[in-house]
Amino acid sequence: MTPPDDPNRVLIFDTTLRDGEQSPGISLNTQEKLEIAQQLGRLGVDVIEAGFPITSPGDFEAVQAIARTVQGPIIAGLARTHVGDIDAAYNAVKDAERPRIHTFISTSDIHIKYQLQSTREDVKGQARAAVAHAKQYLDDVEFSPMDATRADLEYTAEVCQIAIDEGATTINIPDTVGYTMPHEYTEFLTRLYAAVPDLRDIVLSVHCHDDLGLAVANSFAGLQAGARQVECAVNGIGERAGNASLEEIIMLLHTRQADVGLFTGANTREIARTSRMVSRLTGYVVQPNKAIVGRNAFAHESGIHQDGVLKERTTYEIMDATTVGLDANSIVLGKHSGRHALAQALAELGFELQGQALNTAFKRFKEIADKKKQVTALDLEALVTDELRQEIAGYTLEWFDVEASTRRPPHATVGVRGPDGEELVGSFTGDGPVDAIFHAINAATKVDARLREFRVDAVTGGQDALGETSVVLEFGGVTGAGQGVSTDILEAGARAYVRALSNAVRRHGLLAEQEAAAGADVPEVVRTP
Amino acid sequence: MTPPDDPNRVLIFDTTLRDGEQSPGISLNTQEKLEIAQQLGRLGVDVIEAGFPITSPGDFEAVQAIARTVQGPIIAGLARTHVGDIDAAYNAVKDAERPRIHTFISTSDIHIKYQLQSTREDVKGQARAAVAHAKQYLDDVEFSPMDATRADLEYTAEVCQIAIDEGATTINIPDTVGYTMPHEYTEFLTRLYAAVPDLRDIVLSVHCHDDLGLAVANSFAGLQAGARQVECAVNGIGERAGNASLEEIIMLLHTRQADVGLFTGANTREIARTSRMVSRLTGYVVQPNKAIVGRNAFAHESGIHQDGVLKERTTYEIMDATTVGLDANSIVLGKHSGRHALAQALAELGFELQGQALNTAFKRFKEIADKKKQVTALDLEALVTDELRQEIAGYTLEWFDVEASTRRPPHATVGVRGPDGEELVGSFTGDGPVDAIFHAINAATKVDARLREFRVDAVTGGQDALGETSVVLEFGGVTGAGQGVSTDILEAGARAYVRALSNAVRRHGLLAEQEAAAGADVPEVVRTP
């Protein structure tokens, strides 16, 4: 794309659904990716990198669904320099209002030699051909020299010049392994600008990983050197230690705008909700001391600090919690609240439910309201997200009974509805009640899944808090993740397990199909940069 | 202290037990603080800020115990500029091999006006008197002008000069509210050096908060400007978004030493274990994408990355997982392992257990080994940490029975051993099995505690993973935290709840005592910087 009219406007390029989604244990289905993309639209990001379409039919389908549905942001698809990658990326994003193809190849000698087993000359040729091919389809083409910060600068400059000559409208300089330091990155980009004067006419982008805890600082150093696009992810998820945190970048520029002069188009009040949604759907917990979106980011514990804030807020607060949307917990419903009040509360939260979906949500709300005195906005968000999760070709938990005691082994019996509507029943005596339920589900479904991760969080405080459970399991070489919400931790666990099992079984089936469809240029599940 | 002989040696000042421990919901008892301090000794930090002795008898006791026990690092106690604070800090640390008093007062006008309700002149006088008073006791005195980065530089320089004139051997410049940016901090410190040439003869220290995600980058900028002490905390815990992460600072300097030239005295191989211990004892989870110590910090998910690492490790790895101690999971015991094998495995993990403690650990190990095929080093660590938790004047879980079902409300009965050895029994029918157990414990103990947080994590992977449960509850205006480990999630939860309840009841009693002891200069629970 051409640079924005205002030279101080910074573009937020969100890669939660691409680099973020390739974190271990995360496996979002199309419906979940769509939900996140729509929320990113509400947050006002400029670009959504929706996936890497060549890697699997599921990835292609999700990118296409986002391109066809989400209004506002540019929708980008990632592609290696291969023709097949670029064709797949184009086909996935072409129906977007504003589609983008993002193509990449490494310019560091270590990657060229060991990973690509190629030569510098060949990489130049691939970069040239890829950008040219993408430009045949559309105008908005981004090019990344992968591992640039460990590459020879002059050579990287040559490759960038080639990409620009072929029509690339954004050049992104990834710190792929999270190795660089702010002053080094500044120097690299400054020298790159000097070597490639044409960079001034397009958008320079930064993409930093957090292996040494410097992703945000490096991205900021990049902006100070002239970059105007930041690639980042919600909650800082991504490969290894993840990407620069979207929320930290946005709030850094927002809080220090008077001194730095740069700004984004983000609606900061959507930050907290976006963070919660991504954490919930990926099963990736946000640590309490995480900047901006951690539970304690705005909490003051010490007497001195509390005393100071009471006397004058700015003594210890540089940001107002309401700016990031942390005051949204004001909606409170109870057991006497009606369907209309629920619909209104949900609309305030950005969920427009009607007809059958509203009926289902209302039924679930009533069940919870019977057990919990107050149902807050956070509870509603968790419940509705839970309900919106599509059960695709999967199993559904019907009921269970458990007896647990410190004095004898726990025993569980479960009833599960199968894909064809049949009721399946299984029993197991395990080491703990959760173990017994999970094994009983295996027995009922005759799927020999193995638990890899299990986590429980409380959605809101209090003795009657909703429990939110996250399960990752493995079956036949694929992993599946699932979440469940309930005031009963065992029920939440059982729901999460059944969903994770459904996801794993579905992915296992897709994989088998994919392997059966021989001959296509479908690579060894590839991702990056 | 005097600057180290090598001008490139960076001192690691750990404030996990002071700034870290003042995070909401964390309440470590003396035994737990001692364990962490001993592990910090093994990690090789230079200074342990062990607490803020004036704030409570519990804090005083813990600092004193650490000063008397932990060999190696300097042991520091925090103090406002008040005489009573400094006396308490001195009395708490005086038995250490190398004791330090760390005193602070704000130099920003916003703090002076609103928080201290004082004047610039008065603050100068307080700083002078405090350092002079501390110097009467010992040589190693650190002074911090709190909120320095938002303060007038010339005035802050004057106050620092006063502190140096009175004998301060370390001057620490806190970015108390996490507001500064690397280039600003560099400039501030460079100008401070120019204004206070005497700074060159002592140690300049940095203390950065992570509100905008820049704590590590700002600390690093400080080192580049000449500072040689970094105040940081394990897992980056601390007020609000926390302090600079100790592990990120250490590994940044370690990984980039060839280019930066600075080094620390840390034994990096102790990093992973230190992180796990602090997370376990504080109940503060480390997010999977946390740099250095997150579960995925060294994981490669995408096909391209995995492929690259297999071809040549350095294509995508800038650090080796073994460098931070992530290979320690090689110890595996089973149900046939004997007492000697256990003792040896524990010794490798740094736990020297003998006599009754070893017997208890062995009994617990056998119970677990009966249920789990393999008991790994991580399991052992969790179990032993669990056993080492002192039950102080508290309750102990004896047994429970629970019936849970989706078809009727869950019912729990529990037996708890009271402080005087009596068995207390209680029952409850709740909204979920955990809710029922927790209420039944309330009924048995007749303590009306309210749950504030509840979390469950798996210690290691697999269907038979140990569950680690964390509870924070509130009783009579104080919070108590507790953890529990078991293969049975309900048992782990019940253990954690009973411990949290014991802690809350104990703190409630201490608070009542403290309020009764009128007249002393015991402030409104104060903390900081």
PDB file of C-alpha atoms in Angstrom, chain B residues 148-378:
ATOM      1  CA  ALA B 148      13.122   9.983  39.403  1.00  0.00           C
ATOM      2  CA  THR B 149      12.255   9.651  35.719  1.00  0.00           C
ATOM      3  CA  ARG B 150       9.326  12.036  36.164  1.00  0.00           C
ATOM      4  CA  ALA B 151      11.318  14.384  38.418  1.00  0.00           C
ATOM      5  CA  ASP B 152      13.283  17.524  37.661  1.00  0.00           C
ATOM      6  CA  LEU B 153      16.777  16.377  36.724  1.00  0.00           C
ATOM      7  CA  GLU B 154      18.701  19.181  38.421  1.00  0.00           C
ATOM      8  CA  TYR B 155      16.820  18.721  41.664  1.00  0.00           C
ATOM      9  CA  THR B 156      17.238  14.924  41.551  1.00  0.00           C
ATOM     10  CA  ALA B 157      20.968  15.461  40.932  1.00  0.00           C
ATOM     11  CA  GLU B 158      21.168  17.672  44.033  1.00  0.00           C
ATOM     12  CA  VAL B 159      19.491  15.006  46.159  1.00  0.00           C
ATOM     13  CA  CYS B 160      21.795  12.291  44.759  1.00  0.00           C
ATOM     14  CA  GLN B 161      24.834  14.465  45.516  1.00  0.00           C
ATOM     15  CA  ILE B 162      23.625  14.859  49.101  1.00  0.00           C
ATOM     16  CA  ALA B 163      23.217  11.100  49.445  1.00  0.00           C
ATOM     17  CA  ILE B 164      26.709  10.493  48.050  1.00  0.00           C
ATOM     18  CA  ASP B 165      28.167  13.154  50.345  1.00  0.00           C
ATOM     19  CA  GLU B 166      26.627  11.333  53.298  1.00  0.00           C
ATOM     20  CA  GLY B 167      28.191   8.071  52.152  1.00  0.00           C
ATOM     21  CA  ALA B 168      25.689   6.273  49.890  1.00  0.00           C
ATOM     22  CA  THR B 169      27.579   3.585  47.960  1.00  0.00           C
ATOM     23  CA  THR B 170      24.847   2.842  45.420  1.00  0.00           C
ATOM     24  CA  ILE B 171      22.469   5.311  43.788  1.00  0.00           C
ATOM     25  CA  ASN B 172      19.433   3.735  42.167  1.00  0.00           C
ATOM     26  CA  ILE B 173      17.285   5.623  39.637  1.00  0.00           C
ATOM     27  CA  PRO B 174      13.784   4.105  39.620  1.00  0.00           C
ATOM     28  CA  ASP B 175      11.328   4.433  36.770  1.00  0.00           C
ATOM     29  CA  THR B 176       8.661   3.902  39.408  1.00  0.00           C
ATOM     30  CA  VAL B 177       5.611   4.133  37.136  1.00  0.00           C
ATOM     31  CA  GLY B 178       7.110   2.476  34.041  1.00  0.00           C
ATOM     32  CA  TYR B 179       6.805   5.650  32.005  1.00  0.00           C
ATOM     33  CA  THR B 180      10.211   6.225  30.468  1.00  0.00           C
ATOM     34  CA  MET B 181      11.499   5.166  27.040  1.00  0.00           C
ATOM     35  CA  PRO B 182      15.012   3.809  26.376  1.00  0.00           C
ATOM     36  CA  HIS B 183      16.336   6.957  24.692  1.00  0.00           C
ATOM     37  CA  GLU B 184      14.878   9.168  27.439  1.00  0.00           C
ATOM     38  CA  TYR B 185      16.342   7.017  30.192  1.00  0.00           C
ATOM     39  CA  THR B 186      19.762   7.044  28.502  1.00  0.00           C
ATOM     40  CA  GLU B 187      19.584  10.808  28.291  1.00  0.00           C
ATOM     41  CA  PHE B 188      18.455  11.174  31.905  1.00  0.00           C
ATOM     42  CA  LEU B 189      21.309   9.032  33.210  1.00  0.00           C
ATOM     43  CA  THR B 190      23.889  10.662  30.934  1.00  0.00           C
ATOM     44  CA  ARG B 191      22.855  14.111  32.169  1.00  0.00           C
ATOM     45  CA  LEU B 192      22.862  12.833  35.758  1.00  0.00           C
ATOM     46  CA  TYR B 193      26.447  11.608  35.364  1.00  0.00           C
ATOM     47  CA  ALA B 194      27.385  15.052  34.028  1.00  0.00           C
ATOM     48  CA  ALA B 195      25.658  16.814  36.932  1.00  0.00           C
ATOM     49  CA  VAL B 196      27.020  14.458  39.619  1.00  0.00           C
ATOM     50  CA  PRO B 197      30.599  13.464  38.663  1.00  0.00           C
ATOM     51  CA  ASP B 198      30.937  11.630  42.007  1.00  0.00           C
ATOM     52  CA  LEU B 199      28.530   9.018  40.596  1.00  0.00           C
ATOM     53  CA  ARG B 200      31.542   7.579  38.748  1.00  0.00           C
ATOM     54  CA  ASP B 201      33.045   6.459  42.058  1.00  0.00           C
ATOM     55  CA  ILE B 202      30.048   4.478  43.262  1.00  0.00           C
ATOM     56  CA  VAL B 203      27.550   2.075  41.665  1.00  0.00           C
ATOM     57  CA  LEU B 204      24.705   3.489  39.602  1.00  0.00           C
ATOM     58  CA  SER B 205      21.660   1.217  39.607  1.00  0.00           C
ATOM     59  CA  VAL B 206      18.511   0.978  37.494  1.00  0.00           C
ATOM     60  CA  HIS B 207      15.019  -0.113  38.603  1.00  0.00           C
ATOM     61  CA  CYS B 208      12.467  -0.238  35.796  1.00  0.00           C
ATOM     62  CA  HIS B 209       8.793  -1.165  35.699  1.00  0.00           C
ATOM     63  CA  ASP B 210       7.111  -2.795  32.724  1.00  0.00           C
ATOM     64  CA  ASP B 211       3.893  -0.789  32.352  1.00  0.00           C
ATOM     65  CA  LEU B 212       4.620  -0.041  28.696  1.00  0.00           C
ATOM     66  CA  GLY B 213       6.537  -3.278  28.047  1.00  0.00           C
ATOM     67  CA  LEU B 214       9.929  -1.560  28.156  1.00  0.00           C
ATOM     68  CA  ALA B 215      11.408  -2.606  31.540  1.00  0.00           C
ATOM     69  CA  VAL B 216      14.166  -4.797  30.088  1.00  0.00           C
ATOM     70  CA  ALA B 217      15.002  -2.377  27.272  1.00  0.00           C
ATOM     71  CA  ASN B 218      15.139   0.549  29.701  1.00  0.00           C
ATOM     72  CA  SER B 219      17.361  -1.391  32.112  1.00  0.00           C
ATOM     73  CA  PHE B 220      19.638  -2.269  29.217  1.00  0.00           C
ATOM     74  CA  ALA B 221      19.719   1.365  28.098  1.00  0.00           C
ATOM     75  CA  GLY B 222      20.756   2.222  31.666  1.00  0.00           C
ATOM     76  CA  LEU B 223      23.640  -0.245  31.486  1.00  0.00           C
ATOM     77  CA  GLN B 224      24.746   1.250  28.190  1.00  0.00           C
ATOM     78  CA  ALA B 225      24.722   4.653  29.882  1.00  0.00           C
ATOM     79  CA  GLY B 226      27.028   3.363  32.629  1.00  0.00           C
ATOM     80  CA  ALA B 227      24.864   1.769  35.313  1.00  0.00           C
ATOM     81  CA  ARG B 228      26.284  -1.475  36.736  1.00  0.00           C
ATOM     82  CA  GLN B 229      23.458  -2.722  38.947  1.00  0.00           C
ATOM     83  CA  VAL B 230      20.060  -3.889  37.656  1.00  0.00           C
ATOM     84  CA  GLU B 231      17.125  -4.280  40.020  1.00  0.00           C
ATOM     85  CA  CYS B 232      14.898  -7.021  38.701  1.00  0.00           C
ATOM     86  CA  ALA B 233      12.583  -9.838  39.762  1.00  0.00           C
ATOM     87  CA  VAL B 234      12.166 -13.476  38.816  1.00  0.00           C
ATOM     88  CA  ASN B 235       9.430 -13.865  36.165  1.00  0.00           C
ATOM     89  CA  GLY B 236       9.193 -10.074  36.115  1.00  0.00           C
ATOM     90  CA  ILE B 237       6.744  -9.960  39.032  1.00  0.00           C
ATOM     91  CA  GLY B 238       6.180  -6.767  41.027  1.00  0.00           C
ATOM     92  CA  GLU B 239       3.795  -3.836  41.395  1.00  0.00           C
ATOM     93  CA  ARG B 240       1.273  -3.598  38.510  1.00  0.00           C
ATOM     94  CA  ALA B 241       2.963  -4.937  35.340  1.00  0.00           C
ATOM     95  CA  GLY B 242       5.995  -5.812  37.435  1.00  0.00           C
ATOM     96  CA  ASN B 243       9.730  -5.217  37.313  1.00  0.00           C
ATOM     97  CA  ALA B 244      12.317  -6.007  34.678  1.00  0.00           C
ATOM     98  CA  SER B 245      12.566  -9.798  34.363  1.00  0.00           C
ATOM     99  CA  LEU B 246      15.722 -11.084  36.002  1.00  0.00           C
ATOM    100  CA  GLU B 247      15.992 -13.967  33.519  1.00  0.00           C
ATOM    101  CA  GLU B 248      15.651 -11.698  30.477  1.00  0.00           C
ATOM    102  CA  ILE B 249      18.348  -9.309  31.726  1.00  0.00           C
ATOM    103  CA  ILE B 250      20.748 -12.151  32.508  1.00  0.00           C
ATOM    104  CA  MET B 251      20.190 -13.961  29.212  1.00  0.00           C
ATOM    105  CA  LEU B 252      20.312 -10.766  27.141  1.00  0.00           C
ATOM    106  CA  LEU B 253      23.757  -9.962  28.543  1.00  0.00           C
ATOM    107  CA  HIS B 254      24.805 -13.606  28.250  1.00  0.00           C
ATOM    108  CA  THR B 255      23.604 -14.099  24.666  1.00  0.00           C
ATOM    109  CA  ARG B 256      24.942 -10.788  23.362  1.00  0.00           C
ATOM    110  CA  GLN B 257      28.114 -10.627  25.487  1.00  0.00           C
ATOM    111  CA  ALA B 258      30.409 -10.723  22.457  1.00  0.00           C
ATOM    112  CA  ASP B 259      28.777  -7.547  21.135  1.00  0.00           C
ATOM    113  CA  VAL B 260      27.924  -5.714  24.359  1.00  0.00           C
ATOM    114  CA  GLY B 261      30.860  -6.730  26.545  1.00  0.00           C
ATOM    115  CA  LEU B 262      28.964  -6.766  29.848  1.00  0.00           C
ATOM    116  CA  PHE B 263      28.541  -9.863  32.012  1.00  0.00           C
ATOM    117  CA  THR B 264      26.947 -11.023  35.269  1.00  0.00           C
ATOM    118  CA  GLY B 265      27.961 -13.557  37.907  1.00  0.00           C
ATOM    119  CA  ALA B 266      24.795 -15.605  37.438  1.00  0.00           C
ATOM    120  CA  ASN B 267      24.774 -19.361  36.925  1.00  0.00           C
ATOM    121  CA  THR B 268      22.314 -19.368  34.050  1.00  0.00           C
ATOM    122  CA  ARG B 269      21.601 -23.088  34.473  1.00  0.00           C
ATOM    123  CA  GLU B 270      19.626 -22.275  37.646  1.00  0.00           C
ATOM    124  CA  ILE B 271      17.231 -19.933  35.829  1.00  0.00           C
ATOM    125  CA  ALA B 272      14.492 -22.421  34.899  1.00  0.00           C
ATOM    126  CA  ARG B 273      14.324 -23.902  38.392  1.00  0.00           C
ATOM    127  CA  THR B 274      14.247 -20.472  40.025  1.00  0.00           C
ATOM    128  CA  SER B 275      11.416 -19.437  37.746  1.00  0.00           C
ATOM    129  CA  ARG B 276       9.381 -22.563  38.540  1.00  0.00           C
ATOM    130  CA  MET B 277       9.915 -22.159  42.280  1.00  0.00           C
ATOM    131  CA  VAL B 278       8.811 -18.525  42.307  1.00  0.00           C
ATOM    132  CA  SER B 279       5.807 -19.267  40.122  1.00  0.00           C
ATOM    133  CA  ARG B 280       4.784 -22.162  42.347  1.00  0.00           C
ATOM    134  CA  LEU B 281       5.187 -20.351  45.661  1.00  0.00           C
ATOM    135  CA  THR B 282       3.639 -17.054  44.565  1.00  0.00           C
ATOM    136  CA  GLY B 283       0.851 -18.667  42.557  1.00  0.00           C
ATOM    137  CA  TYR B 284       1.802 -16.341  39.692  1.00  0.00           C
ATOM    138  CA  VAL B 285       1.603 -18.261  36.441  1.00  0.00           C
ATOM    139  CA  VAL B 286       4.229 -17.710  33.733  1.00  0.00           C
ATOM    140  CA  GLN B 287       2.578 -17.328  30.339  1.00  0.00           C
ATOM    141  CA  PRO B 288       3.654 -19.903  27.730  1.00  0.00           C
ATOM    142  CA  ASN B 289       5.103 -17.206  25.482  1.00  0.00           C
ATOM    143  CA  LYS B 290       7.149 -15.524  28.238  1.00  0.00           C
ATOM    144  CA  ALA B 291      10.730 -14.942  27.075  1.00  0.00           C
ATOM    145  CA  ILE B 292      13.368 -17.361  28.473  1.00  0.00           C
ATOM    146  CA  VAL B 293      11.141 -19.169  31.010  1.00  0.00           C
ATOM    147  CA  GLY B 294       7.809 -19.629  29.220  1.00  0.00           C
ATOM    148  CA  ARG B 295       6.847 -23.181  28.348  1.00  0.00           C
ATOM    149  CA  ASN B 296       7.246 -22.410  24.630  1.00  0.00           C
ATOM    150  CA  ALA B 297      10.284 -20.127  24.765  1.00  0.00           C
ATOM    151  CA  PHE B 298      12.361 -22.892  23.211  1.00  0.00           C
ATOM    152  CA  ALA B 299       9.601 -24.697  21.291  1.00  0.00           C
ATOM    153  CA  HIS B 300       9.458 -24.685  17.507  1.00  0.00           C
ATOM    154  CA  GLU B 301       6.012 -25.327  16.100  1.00  0.00           C
ATOM    155  CA  SER B 302       6.027 -24.394  12.439  1.00  0.00           C
ATOM    156  CA  GLY B 303       7.276 -26.829   9.871  1.00  0.00           C
ATOM    157  CA  ILE B 304       9.802 -24.371   8.444  1.00  0.00           C
ATOM    158  CA  HIS B 305      11.273 -23.652  11.861  1.00  0.00           C
ATOM    159  CA  GLN B 306      11.386 -27.309  12.906  1.00  0.00           C
ATOM    160  CA  ASP B 307      12.956 -28.218   9.605  1.00  0.00           C
ATOM    161  CA  GLY B 308      15.545 -25.479  10.023  1.00  0.00           C
ATOM    162  CA  VAL B 309      16.471 -26.448  13.574  1.00  0.00           C
ATOM    163  CA  LEU B 310      16.929 -30.064  12.553  1.00  0.00           C
ATOM    164  CA  LYS B 311      19.277 -28.994   9.736  1.00  0.00           C
ATOM    165  CA  GLU B 312      21.239 -26.550  11.880  1.00  0.00           C
ATOM    166  CA  ARG B 313      20.256 -25.524  15.404  1.00  0.00           C
ATOM    167  CA  THR B 314      21.273 -21.888  15.052  1.00  0.00           C
ATOM    168  CA  THR B 315      18.900 -21.272  12.104  1.00  0.00           C
ATOM    169  CA  TYR B 316      16.154 -20.515  14.617  1.00  0.00           C
ATOM    170  CA  GLU B 317      17.786 -20.733  18.053  1.00  0.00           C
ATOM    171  CA  ILE B 318      19.925 -18.016  19.569  1.00  0.00           C
ATOM    172  CA  MET B 319      20.077 -19.727  22.958  1.00  0.00           C
ATOM    173  CA  ASP B 320      20.423 -23.346  23.969  1.00  0.00           C
ATOM    174  CA  ALA B 321      17.698 -24.578  26.317  1.00  0.00           C
ATOM    175  CA  THR B 322      20.309 -26.334  28.448  1.00  0.00           C
ATOM    176  CA  THR B 323      21.934 -22.945  29.180  1.00  0.00           C
ATOM    177  CA  VAL B 324      18.911 -21.938  31.268  1.00  0.00           C
ATOM    178  CA  GLY B 325      18.620 -25.378  32.877  1.00  0.00           C
ATOM    179  CA  LEU B 326      15.755 -26.735  30.823  1.00  0.00           C
ATOM    180  CA  ASP B 327      17.339 -30.175  30.452  1.00  0.00           C
ATOM    181  CA  ALA B 328      16.941 -31.038  34.141  1.00  0.00           C
ATOM    182  CA  ASN B 329      13.962 -33.211  33.365  1.00  0.00           C
ATOM    183  CA  SER B 330      16.157 -36.237  32.688  1.00  0.00           C
ATOM    184  CA  ILE B 331      15.735 -37.732  36.168  1.00  0.00           C
ATOM    185  CA  VAL B 332      12.942 -40.286  36.092  1.00  0.00           C
ATOM    186  CA  LEU B 333      11.920 -42.472  39.024  1.00  0.00           C
ATOM    187  CA  GLY B 334       9.267 -45.163  39.163  1.00  0.00           C
ATOM    188  CA  LYS B 335       7.298 -47.155  41.752  1.00  0.00           C
ATOM    189  CA  HIS B 336      10.255 -49.467  42.346  1.00  0.00           C
ATOM    190  CA  SER B 337      12.744 -46.686  43.078  1.00  0.00           C
ATOM    191  CA  GLY B 338      14.016 -46.773  46.654  1.00  0.00           C
ATOM    192  CA  ARG B 339      14.756 -44.221  49.336  1.00  0.00           C
ATOM    193  CA  HIS B 340      18.385 -43.915  48.246  1.00  0.00           C
ATOM    194  CA  ALA B 341      17.484 -43.190  44.613  1.00  0.00           C
ATOM    195  CA  LEU B 342      15.008 -40.577  45.811  1.00  0.00           C
ATOM    196  CA  ALA B 343      17.564 -38.907  48.102  1.00  0.00           C
ATOM    197  CA  GLN B 344      20.074 -38.812  45.243  1.00  0.00           C
ATOM    198  CA  ALA B 345      17.552 -37.374  42.783  1.00  0.00           C
ATOM    199  CA  LEU B 346      16.546 -34.734  45.319  1.00  0.00           C
ATOM    200  CA  ALA B 347      20.181 -33.829  45.960  1.00  0.00           C
ATOM    201  CA  GLU B 348      20.658 -33.269  42.225  1.00  0.00           C
ATOM    202  CA  LEU B 349      17.714 -30.893  42.421  1.00  0.00           C
ATOM    203  CA  GLY B 350      19.293 -29.003  45.292  1.00  0.00           C
ATOM    204  CA  PHE B 351      17.171 -30.448  48.110  1.00  0.00           C
ATOM    205  CA  GLU B 352      19.257 -32.015  50.897  1.00  0.00           C
ATOM    206  CA  LEU B 353      16.629 -34.022  52.765  1.00  0.00           C
ATOM    207  CA  GLN B 354      17.420 -36.254  55.724  1.00  0.00           C
ATOM    208  CA  GLY B 355      15.684 -38.033  58.572  1.00  0.00           C
ATOM    209  CA  GLN B 356      12.003 -37.303  59.048  1.00  0.00           C
ATOM    210  CA  ALA B 357      11.815 -34.924  56.081  1.00  0.00           C
ATOM    211  CA  LEU B 358      13.176 -37.632  53.793  1.00  0.00           C
ATOM    212  CA  ASN B 359      10.739 -40.170  55.253  1.00  0.00           C
ATOM    213  CA  THR B 360       7.793 -37.881  54.590  1.00  0.00           C
ATOM    214  CA  ALA B 361       8.994 -37.134  51.080  1.00  0.00           C
ATOM    215  CA  PHE B 362       9.482 -40.850  50.418  1.00  0.00           C
ATOM    216  CA  LYS B 363       5.995 -41.721  51.633  1.00  0.00           C
ATOM    217  CA  ARG B 364       4.499 -39.039  49.415  1.00  0.00           C
ATOM    218  CA  PHE B 365       6.661 -40.153  46.483  1.00  0.00           C
ATOM    219  CA  LYS B 366       5.435 -43.748  46.828  1.00  0.00           C
ATOM    220  CA  GLU B 367       1.793 -42.642  46.833  1.00  0.00           C
ATOM    221  CA  ILE B 368       2.353 -40.712  43.618  1.00  0.00           C
ATOM    222  CA  ALA B 369       4.482 -43.421  42.007  1.00  0.00           C
ATOM    223  CA  ASP B 370       1.625 -45.852  42.530  1.00  0.00           C
ATOM    224  CA  LYS B 371      -0.583 -43.665  40.379  1.00  0.00           C
ATOM    225  CA  LYS B 372       1.910 -42.277  37.855  1.00  0.00           C
ATOM    226  CA  LYS B 373       4.137 -44.485  35.705  1.00  0.00           C
ATOM    227  CA  GLN B 374       7.060 -42.091  35.735  1.00  0.00           C
ATOM    228  CA  VAL B 375       7.938 -39.510  38.341  1.00  0.00           C
ATOM    229  CA  THR B 376      10.110 -36.829  36.762  1.00  0.00           C
ATOM    230  CA  ALA B 377      12.346 -34.168  38.239  1.00  0.00           C
ATOM    231  CA  LEU B 378       9.577 -31.616  37.761  1.00  0.00           C
TER     232      LEU B 378
END
